[in-house]
Amino acid sequence: MTLWLYSEGDAARGMGHLSRCLAYAQVWRQSGGDVRWVVDGDAAARGMLGGECVAWHAWQQMPPLPDCGEDVAIVDSYSATLDTLRQISGHAGRTMFLDDTERLAYPDGLVVHAAPGVGVDRGEARWARGPAWQPLRPAFAEVPRRSDVVSAITRLLVLMGGTDPRGLTSRMVALARQAYPRADIHVVLGSAEVPEPAGCTVHCRLDAMAMRDQMLAADLAISAAGQTVCELARCGTPAILIGVADNQQKQLREWPILGTAVAAGWWHDAQLDEQVLAALAAVTAPETRYAMAQAGQDAVDGQGVARALAWLKGETS
């Protein structure tokens, strides 16, 4: 049985789609299955998927289709048309759609909408909602419980997205330094083309295990409000969130309601610096950060990939 992965990613759109699809691919392959990718992407995407079997082209209106009725498919796209999704669903044994914005009334299959909060299910597909379905990479499947927190913040992690599309990293490092002048500040960059900020330790192109270790070591993170938020929650790392893309609106609203993070606002807010400093001040107390850590690890158990692949294999309904 082959898993077909339809996705997209580049410097402009980010690598979030590809990152979460890689989580499915790795676990599927570990169970003995084959993986075929169909990707609309650039050189950065090619680097990320090095070693994978990939057909590279803009597939969103005319996709190559599974040629065996036993094959299954995952579609992770903001631009694929409904007709394209119907074609894929009609040729695959089972099809799963990853959705962040409730953008379509999906055809027959399973829609995974992993953001917190409620919504309206549309279309023929069954909807699976909530962070328990988030496709975390295998390194995050087993994570130690954060049993306590330090009294003062001594290590802070800055994560503004793999390609830092809004150019916020240096600015956030400066704000972190202003709020916590004695803390060690660590930054993770997904591309060597992103300028390295001064006054911090920079880590570039970390694999999943190294990223997990950075999150576990941090007392607090400043993060873009993408899927990295789920990895931080899994590690029990309290977070200050900044929206850097339109599809992050629900993340920015719902994670603070769950109690795992504080929303500082949007990248284009005129008073963003002041809002970030206020958010950093709001999590100074260790009891506040402890409650955030517990809420995050309660919400995300790291088994989202296993749940999804069990459905694709027909082991669950």
mmCIF file of C-alpha atoms in Angstrom:
data_model
loop_
_atom_site.group_PDB
_atom_site.id
_atom_site.type_symbol
_atom_site.label_atom_id
_atom_site.label_comp_id
_atom_site.label_asym_id
_atom_site.label_seq_id
_atom_site.Cartn_x
_atom_site.Cartn_y
_atom_site.Cartn_z
ATOM 1 C CA MET A 1 0.000 0.000 0.000
ATOM 2 C CA THR A 2 1.415 3.376 -1.043
ATOM 3 C CA LEU A 3 0.796 6.684 0.716
ATOM 4 C CA TRP A 4 0.459 9.590 -1.724
ATOM 5 C CA LEU A 5 1.282 13.004 -0.241
ATOM 6 C CA TYR A 6 0.062 16.094 -2.109
ATOM 7 C CA SER A 7 1.510 19.312 -0.723
ATOM 8 C CA GLU A 8 3.204 22.661 -1.371
ATOM 9 C CA GLY A 9 5.909 24.815 0.182
ATOM 10 C CA ASP A 10 8.447 27.502 -0.597
ATOM 11 C CA ALA A 11 10.103 30.589 0.865
ATOM 12 C CA ALA A 12 6.941 32.661 0.415
ATOM 13 C CA ARG A 13 4.374 30.124 1.657
ATOM 14 C CA GLY A 14 6.595 28.582 4.310
ATOM 15 C CA MET A 15 7.456 24.950 4.962
ATOM 16 C CA GLY A 16 4.737 24.065 7.461
ATOM 17 C CA HIS A 17 2.782 21.875 5.033
ATOM 18 C CA LEU A 18 5.866 19.860 4.136
ATOM 19 C CA SER A 19 7.013 19.538 7.734
ATOM 20 C CA ARG A 20 3.794 17.968 8.938
ATOM 21 C CA CYS A 21 3.522 15.742 5.867
ATOM 22 C CA LEU A 22 7.027 14.487 6.621
ATOM 23 C CA ALA A 23 5.746 13.307 9.996
ATOM 24 C CA TYR A 24 3.192 11.080 8.261
ATOM 25 C CA ALA A 25 5.753 9.888 5.707
ATOM 26 C CA GLN A 26 8.310 8.874 8.321
ATOM 27 C CA VAL A 27 5.887 6.821 10.403
ATOM 28 C CA TRP A 28 4.229 5.266 7.339
ATOM 29 C CA ARG A 29 7.620 4.165 6.022
ATOM 30 C CA GLN A 30 8.591 2.763 9.430
ATOM 31 C CA SER A 31 5.523 0.520 9.250
ATOM 32 C CA GLY A 32 6.690 -0.886 5.900
ATOM 33 C CA GLY A 33 4.672 1.244 3.479
ATOM 34 C CA ASP A 34 5.840 3.126 0.390
ATOM 35 C CA VAL A 35 5.561 6.907 0.038
ATOM 36 C CA ARG A 36 5.125 9.029 -3.089
ATOM 37 C CA TRP A 37 5.111 12.826 -2.980
ATOM 38 C CA VAL A 38 3.523 15.316 -5.376
ATOM 39 C CA VAL A 39 4.793 18.786 -4.461
ATOM 40 C CA ASP A 40 4.623 22.338 -5.752
ATOM 41 C CA GLY A 41 7.806 23.814 -4.284
ATOM 42 C CA ASP A 42 11.078 25.672 -4.738
ATOM 43 C CA ALA A 43 14.741 24.936 -4.058
ATOM 44 C CA ALA A 44 14.223 25.204 -0.299
ATOM 45 C CA ALA A 45 11.461 22.600 -0.493
ATOM 46 C CA ARG A 46 13.714 20.338 -2.558
ATOM 47 C CA GLY A 47 16.367 20.619 0.115
ATOM 48 C CA MET A 48 13.878 19.754 2.835
ATOM 49 C CA LEU A 49 12.653 16.656 0.974
ATOM 50 C CA GLY A 50 16.054 15.410 -0.126
ATOM 51 C CA GLY A 51 15.981 11.634 -0.472
ATOM 52 C CA GLU A 52 12.192 11.450 -0.854
ATOM 53 C CA CYS A 53 10.447 10.205 -4.008
ATOM 54 C CA VAL A 54 8.907 13.456 -5.297
ATOM 55 C CA ALA A 55 7.145 14.565 -8.473
ATOM 56 C CA TRP A 56 7.793 18.322 -8.609
ATOM 57 C CA HIS A 57 5.169 20.448 -10.341
ATOM 58 C CA ALA A 58 2.133 22.663 -9.754
ATOM 59 C CA TRP A 59 -0.421 19.878 -9.351
ATOM 60 C CA GLN A 60 -3.328 21.759 -7.763
ATOM 61 C CA GLN A 61 -5.557 21.657 -10.855
ATOM 62 C CA MET A 62 -4.266 18.569 -12.708
ATOM 63 C CA PRO A 63 -2.828 16.090 -10.201
ATOM 64 C CA PRO A 64 -1.258 12.730 -10.963
ATOM 65 C CA LEU A 65 -3.568 10.167 -9.402
ATOM 66 C CA PRO A 66 -3.109 6.905 -7.512
ATOM 67 C CA ASP A 67 -3.312 4.007 -9.945
ATOM 68 C CA CYS A 68 -4.174 1.382 -7.348
ATOM 69 C CA GLY A 69 -7.430 1.397 -5.425
ATOM 70 C CA GLU A 70 -5.631 0.226 -2.291
ATOM 71 C CA ASP A 71 -3.372 3.294 -2.201
ATOM 72 C CA VAL A 72 -4.249 6.097 0.212
ATOM 73 C CA ALA A 73 -3.687 9.851 0.047
ATOM 74 C CA ILE A 74 -3.076 12.898 2.226
ATOM 75 C CA VAL A 75 -3.687 16.358 0.766
ATOM 76 C CA ASP A 76 -2.214 19.423 2.492
ATOM 77 C CA SER A 77 -2.868 22.470 0.323
ATOM 78 C CA TYR A 78 -4.407 25.938 0.474
ATOM 79 C CA SER A 79 -4.783 26.183 -3.296
ATOM 80 C CA ALA A 80 -5.999 22.812 -4.585
ATOM 81 C CA THR A 81 -9.446 23.129 -6.138
ATOM 82 C CA LEU A 82 -12.450 21.195 -4.902
ATOM 83 C CA ASP A 83 -12.568 19.350 -8.226
ATOM 84 C CA THR A 84 -8.954 18.251 -7.715
ATOM 85 C CA LEU A 85 -9.755 16.979 -4.234
ATOM 86 C CA ARG A 86 -12.686 15.011 -5.638
ATOM 87 C CA GLN A 87 -10.416 13.435 -8.256
ATOM 88 C CA ILE A 88 -7.899 12.333 -5.637
ATOM 89 C CA SER A 89 -10.612 11.067 -3.299
ATOM 90 C CA GLY A 90 -12.196 9.112 -6.143
ATOM 91 C CA HIS A 91 -8.966 7.281 -7.001
ATOM 92 C CA ALA A 92 -7.581 6.557 -3.518
ATOM 93 C CA GLY A 93 -8.882 3.936 -1.138
ATOM 94 C CA ARG A 94 -9.024 6.534 1.639
ATOM 95 C CA THR A 95 -8.149 10.240 1.527
ATOM 96 C CA MET A 96 -7.300 12.604 4.348
ATOM 97 C CA PHE A 97 -7.340 16.394 4.014
ATOM 98 C CA LEU A 98 -5.336 18.677 6.318
ATOM 99 C CA ASP A 99 -7.248 21.878 6.981
ATOM 100 C CA ASP A 100 -6.399 25.014 8.976
ATOM 101 C CA THR A 101 -9.119 27.458 7.927
ATOM 102 C CA GLU A 102 -12.260 25.392 7.196
ATOM 103 C CA ARG A 103 -11.858 26.592 3.633
ATOM 104 C CA LEU A 104 -13.918 23.966 1.763
ATOM 105 C CA ALA A 105 -16.828 21.549 1.958
ATOM 106 C CA TYR A 106 -14.546 18.546 1.494
ATOM 107 C CA PRO A 107 -15.417 15.401 -0.480
ATOM 108 C CA ASP A 108 -15.504 11.889 0.955
ATOM 109 C CA GLY A 109 -12.634 11.295 3.383
ATOM 110 C CA LEU A 110 -11.341 12.557 6.719
ATOM 111 C CA VAL A 111 -10.602 16.229 7.417
ATOM 112 C CA VAL A 112 -7.986 16.805 10.122
ATOM 113 C CA HIS A 113 -8.435 20.266 11.634
ATOM 114 C CA ALA A 114 -5.954 20.224 14.500
ATOM 115 C CA ALA A 115 -6.422 23.755 15.819
ATOM 116 C CA PRO A 116 -8.123 24.078 19.210
ATOM 117 C CA GLY A 117 -11.708 25.264 19.424
ATOM 118 C CA VAL A 118 -14.981 24.346 17.761
ATOM 119 C CA GLY A 119 -16.175 24.781 14.196
ATOM 120 C CA VAL A 120 -18.767 23.816 11.618
ATOM 121 C CA ASP A 121 -18.243 20.549 9.722
ATOM 122 C CA ARG A 122 -18.971 20.888 6.000
ATOM 123 C CA GLY A 123 -19.107 18.542 3.049
ATOM 124 C CA GLU A 124 -19.217 14.753 2.772
ATOM 125 C CA ALA A 125 -16.077 14.150 4.815
ATOM 126 C CA ARG A 126 -15.864 13.312 8.482
ATOM 127 C CA TRP A 127 -14.052 15.987 10.517
ATOM 128 C CA ALA A 128 -11.473 15.182 13.212
ATOM 129 C CA ARG A 129 -10.819 18.253 15.343
ATOM 130 C CA GLY A 130 -8.409 19.366 18.038
ATOM 131 C CA PRO A 131 -4.707 19.206 18.973
ATOM 132 C CA ALA A 132 -4.913 15.455 19.619
ATOM 133 C CA TRP A 133 -4.866 15.094 15.801
ATOM 134 C CA GLN A 134 -1.865 17.376 15.236
ATOM 135 C CA PRO A 135 0.761 15.573 13.090
ATOM 136 C CA LEU A 136 3.862 15.948 15.229
ATOM 137 C CA ARG A 137 7.136 14.471 14.081
ATOM 138 C CA PRO A 138 8.185 11.130 15.647
ATOM 139 C CA ALA A 139 10.646 12.835 18.012
ATOM 140 C CA PHE A 140 7.661 14.400 19.789
ATOM 141 C CA ALA A 141 5.731 11.164 20.306
ATOM 142 C CA GLU A 142 7.402 10.496 23.658
ATOM 143 C CA VAL A 143 8.268 13.593 25.696
ATOM 144 C CA PRO A 144 8.976 13.810 29.445
ATOM 145 C CA ARG A 145 6.437 15.581 31.606
ATOM 146 C CA ARG A 146 7.552 19.045 32.715
ATOM 147 C CA SER A 147 7.202 18.529 36.457
ATOM 148 C CA ASP A 148 8.465 21.925 37.599
ATOM 149 C CA VAL A 149 9.669 25.295 36.316
ATOM 150 C CA VAL A 150 12.531 27.556 37.328
ATOM 151 C CA SER A 151 11.789 30.553 39.513
ATOM 152 C CA ALA A 152 13.359 32.987 37.041
ATOM 153 C CA ILE A 153 13.553 32.720 33.254
ATOM 154 C CA THR A 154 17.133 31.839 32.331
ATOM 155 C CA ARG A 155 16.734 30.451 28.791
ATOM 156 C CA LEU A 156 14.448 31.802 26.072
ATOM 157 C CA LEU A 157 13.804 30.376 22.595
ATOM 158 C CA VAL A 158 12.837 32.455 19.534
ATOM 159 C CA LEU A 159 11.043 30.695 16.640
ATOM 160 C CA MET A 160 9.727 32.952 13.879
ATOM 161 C CA GLY A 161 9.114 30.256 11.276
ATOM 162 C CA GLY A 162 11.532 28.313 9.119
ATOM 163 C CA THR A 163 11.962 31.136 6.610
ATOM 164 C CA ASP A 164 11.042 34.029 8.957
ATOM 165 C CA PRO A 165 8.712 35.494 6.296
ATOM 166 C CA ARG A 166 8.142 38.739 8.229
ATOM 167 C CA GLY A 167 11.761 39.341 9.223
ATOM 168 C CA LEU A 168 10.944 39.371 12.942
ATOM 169 C CA THR A 169 13.748 37.304 14.455
ATOM 170 C CA SER A 170 16.253 40.061 15.277
ATOM 171 C CA ARG A 171 13.475 42.262 16.615
ATOM 172 C CA MET A 172 12.191 39.524 18.937
ATOM 173 C CA VAL A 173 15.710 38.784 20.188
ATOM 174 C CA ALA A 174 16.113 42.451 21.114
ATOM 175 C CA LEU A 175 12.782 42.475 22.966
ATOM 176 C CA ALA A 176 13.639 39.262 24.795
ATOM 177 C CA ARG A 177 16.961 40.778 25.841
ATOM 178 C CA GLN A 178 15.183 43.914 27.061
ATOM 179 C CA ALA A 179 12.700 41.907 29.132
ATOM 180 C CA TYR A 180 15.160 39.326 30.473
ATOM 181 C CA PRO A 181 18.681 40.804 30.253
ATOM 182 C CA ARG A 182 20.317 37.873 32.075
ATOM 183 C CA ALA A 183 18.675 35.089 30.082
ATOM 184 C CA ASP A 184 20.413 32.983 27.446
ATOM 185 C CA ILE A 185 18.569 33.541 24.175
ATOM 186 C CA HIS A 186 18.516 30.804 21.545
ATOM 187 C CA VAL A 187 17.179 31.164 17.997
ATOM 188 C CA VAL A 188 16.227 28.445 15.514
ATOM 189 C CA LEU A 189 16.410 29.293 11.805
ATOM 190 C CA GLY A 190 15.207 27.012 9.049
ATOM 191 C CA SER A 191 17.329 28.511 6.304
ATOM 192 C CA ALA A 192 20.891 29.746 6.028
ATOM 193 C CA GLU A 193 19.528 32.651 3.957
ATOM 194 C CA VAL A 194 17.795 34.194 6.994
ATOM 195 C CA PRO A 195 20.079 36.851 8.554
ATOM 196 C CA GLU A 196 21.514 35.745 11.885
ATOM 197 C CA PRO A 197 20.688 38.078 14.779
ATOM 198 C CA ALA A 198 23.356 39.266 17.189
ATOM 199 C CA GLY A 199 23.441 38.677 20.929
ATOM 200 C CA CYS A 200 22.127 35.120 20.926
ATOM 201 C CA THR A 201 22.964 31.512 20.099
ATOM 202 C CA VAL A 202 21.765 30.556 16.616
ATOM 203 C CA HIS A 203 20.792 27.034 15.541
ATOM 204 C CA CYS A 204 20.153 26.425 11.837
ATOM 205 C CA ARG A 205 18.193 23.606 10.200
ATOM 206 C CA LEU A 206 17.694 21.489 13.300
ATOM 207 C CA ASP A 207 16.292 18.008 12.927
ATOM 208 C CA ALA A 208 13.218 17.059 14.947
ATOM 209 C CA MET A 209 15.103 15.616 17.911
ATOM 210 C CA ALA A 210 17.360 18.658 18.200
ATOM 211 C CA MET A 211 14.324 20.953 17.980
ATOM 212 C CA ARG A 212 12.601 18.967 20.714
ATOM 213 C CA ASP A 213 15.681 19.297 22.922
ATOM 214 C CA GLN A 214 15.757 23.072 22.412
ATOM 215 C CA MET A 215 12.100 23.343 23.390
ATOM 216 C CA LEU A 216 12.528 21.172 26.470
ATOM 217 C CA ALA A 217 15.540 23.236 27.568
ATOM 218 C CA ALA A 218 13.724 26.569 27.204
ATOM 219 C CA ASP A 219 11.841 28.226 30.040
ATOM 220 C CA LEU A 220 9.834 30.317 27.580
ATOM 221 C CA ALA A 221 9.461 30.754 23.813
ATOM 222 C CA ILE A 222 8.519 33.595 21.492
ATOM 223 C CA SER A 223 6.982 31.905 18.478
ATOM 224 C CA ALA A 224 5.094 32.483 15.274
ATOM 225 C CA ALA A 225 1.584 31.065 15.671
ATOM 226 C CA GLY A 226 2.022 28.177 13.228
ATOM 227 C CA GLN A 227 2.231 24.458 13.873
ATOM 228 C CA THR A 228 5.331 24.981 16.033
ATOM 229 C CA VAL A 229 2.849 26.002 18.730
ATOM 230 C CA CYS A 230 1.766 22.364 19.014
ATOM 231 C CA GLU A 231 5.348 21.182 19.425
ATOM 232 C CA LEU A 232 5.895 23.758 22.161
ATOM 233 C CA ALA A 233 2.705 22.654 23.906
ATOM 234 C CA ARG A 234 3.797 19.023 23.678
ATOM 235 C CA CYS A 235 7.075 19.947 25.387
ATOM 236 C CA GLY A 236 5.316 22.012 28.051
ATOM 237 C CA THR A 237 7.090 25.188 26.932
ATOM 238 C CA PRO A 238 5.065 28.348 27.667
ATOM 239 C CA ALA A 239 4.872 30.573 24.608
ATOM 240 C CA ILE A 240 4.324 34.149 23.490
ATOM 241 C CA LEU A 241 2.591 33.974 20.101
ATOM 242 C CA ILE A 242 2.735 36.314 17.116
ATOM 243 C CA GLY A 243 0.539 35.889 14.069
ATOM 244 C CA VAL A 244 2.578 36.010 10.859
ATOM 245 C CA ALA A 245 0.065 34.549 8.355
ATOM 246 C CA ASP A 246 -3.684 34.832 7.856
ATOM 247 C CA ASN A 247 -4.229 31.127 8.505
ATOM 248 C CA GLN A 248 -2.949 31.551 12.085
ATOM 249 C CA GLN A 249 -5.951 33.522 13.312
ATOM 250 C CA LYS A 250 -7.557 30.575 15.090
ATOM 251 C CA GLN A 251 -4.266 29.455 16.632
ATOM 252 C CA LEU A 252 -3.658 32.945 17.973
ATOM 253 C CA ARG A 253 -7.133 33.030 19.505
ATOM 254 C CA GLU A 254 -7.577 29.503 20.831
ATOM 255 C CA TRP A 255 -4.232 28.498 22.370
ATOM 256 C CA PRO A 256 -4.435 31.295 24.980
ATOM 257 C CA ILE A 257 -7.956 30.089 25.826
ATOM 258 C CA LEU A 258 -6.486 26.635 26.479
ATOM 259 C CA GLY A 259 -3.974 28.325 28.765
ATOM 260 C CA THR A 260 -0.775 27.270 26.972
ATOM 261 C CA ALA A 261 0.268 30.629 25.536
ATOM 262 C CA VAL A 262 -0.162 34.406 25.541
ATOM 263 C CA ALA A 263 -1.072 36.137 22.276
ATOM 264 C CA ALA A 264 1.045 39.241 21.657
ATOM 265 C CA GLY A 265 -0.702 40.197 18.413
ATOM 266 C CA TRP A 266 0.032 40.346 14.697
ATOM 267 C CA TRP A 267 3.287 41.039 12.899
ATOM 268 C CA HIS A 268 1.850 44.235 11.385
ATOM 269 C CA ASP A 269 0.468 45.715 14.634
ATOM 270 C CA ALA A 270 1.704 49.266 15.132
ATOM 271 C CA GLN A 271 2.324 48.615 18.841
ATOM 272 C CA LEU A 272 3.726 45.095 18.483
ATOM 273 C CA ASP A 273 6.905 45.788 20.468
ATOM 274 C CA GLU A 274 4.927 47.088 23.436
ATOM 275 C CA GLN A 275 2.522 44.140 23.179
ATOM 276 C CA VAL A 276 5.367 41.614 23.174
ATOM 277 C CA LEU A 277 6.984 43.246 26.205
ATOM 278 C CA ALA A 278 3.646 43.183 28.043
ATOM 279 C CA ALA A 279 3.206 39.498 27.201
ATOM 280 C CA LEU A 280 6.725 38.702 28.408
ATOM 281 C CA ALA A 281 6.011 40.502 31.674
ATOM 282 C CA ALA A 282 2.771 38.551 32.102
ATOM 283 C CA VAL A 283 4.596 35.203 32.369
ATOM 284 C CA THR A 284 7.296 36.193 34.837
ATOM 285 C CA ALA A 285 5.731 34.321 37.770
ATOM 286 C CA PRO A 286 6.783 30.640 37.910
ATOM 287 C CA GLU A 287 3.287 29.515 38.898
ATOM 288 C CA THR A 288 1.940 31.108 35.708
ATOM 289 C CA ARG A 289 4.460 29.270 33.546
ATOM 290 C CA TYR A 290 3.845 26.003 35.390
ATOM 291 C CA ALA A 291 0.112 26.209 34.684
ATOM 292 C CA MET A 292 0.838 26.943 31.005
ATOM 293 C CA ALA A 293 3.208 23.976 30.784
ATOM 294 C CA GLN A 294 0.658 21.584 32.260
ATOM 295 C CA ALA A 295 -2.114 22.871 29.994
ATOM 296 C CA GLY A 296 0.045 22.334 26.921
ATOM 297 C CA GLN A 297 1.022 18.777 27.732
ATOM 298 C CA ASP A 298 -2.562 17.939 28.669
ATOM 299 C CA ALA A 299 -3.771 19.205 25.269
ATOM 300 C CA VAL A 300 -1.199 17.508 23.004
ATOM 301 C CA ASP A 301 -0.296 13.841 23.518
ATOM 302 C CA GLY A 302 1.879 13.373 20.414
ATOM 303 C CA GLN A 303 -0.265 10.594 18.920
ATOM 304 C CA GLY A 304 -1.919 12.551 16.104
ATOM 305 C CA VAL A 305 0.060 10.800 13.361
ATOM 306 C CA ALA A 306 -0.773 7.365 14.760
ATOM 307 C CA ARG A 307 -4.492 8.228 14.874
ATOM 308 C CA ALA A 308 -4.503 9.466 11.284
ATOM 309 C CA LEU A 309 -2.560 6.546 9.827
ATOM 310 C CA ALA A 310 -4.773 4.053 11.653
ATOM 311 C CA TRP A 311 -7.740 5.630 9.869
ATOM 312 C CA LEU A 312 -5.982 5.556 6.483
ATOM 313 C CA LYS A 313 -5.230 1.851 6.937
ATOM 314 C CA GLY A 314 -8.875 1.144 7.736
ATOM 315 C CA GLU A 315 -8.109 0.143 11.318
ATOM 316 C CA THR A 316 -10.543 2.758 12.665
ATOM 317 C CA SER A 317 -13.664 4.331 11.257
#
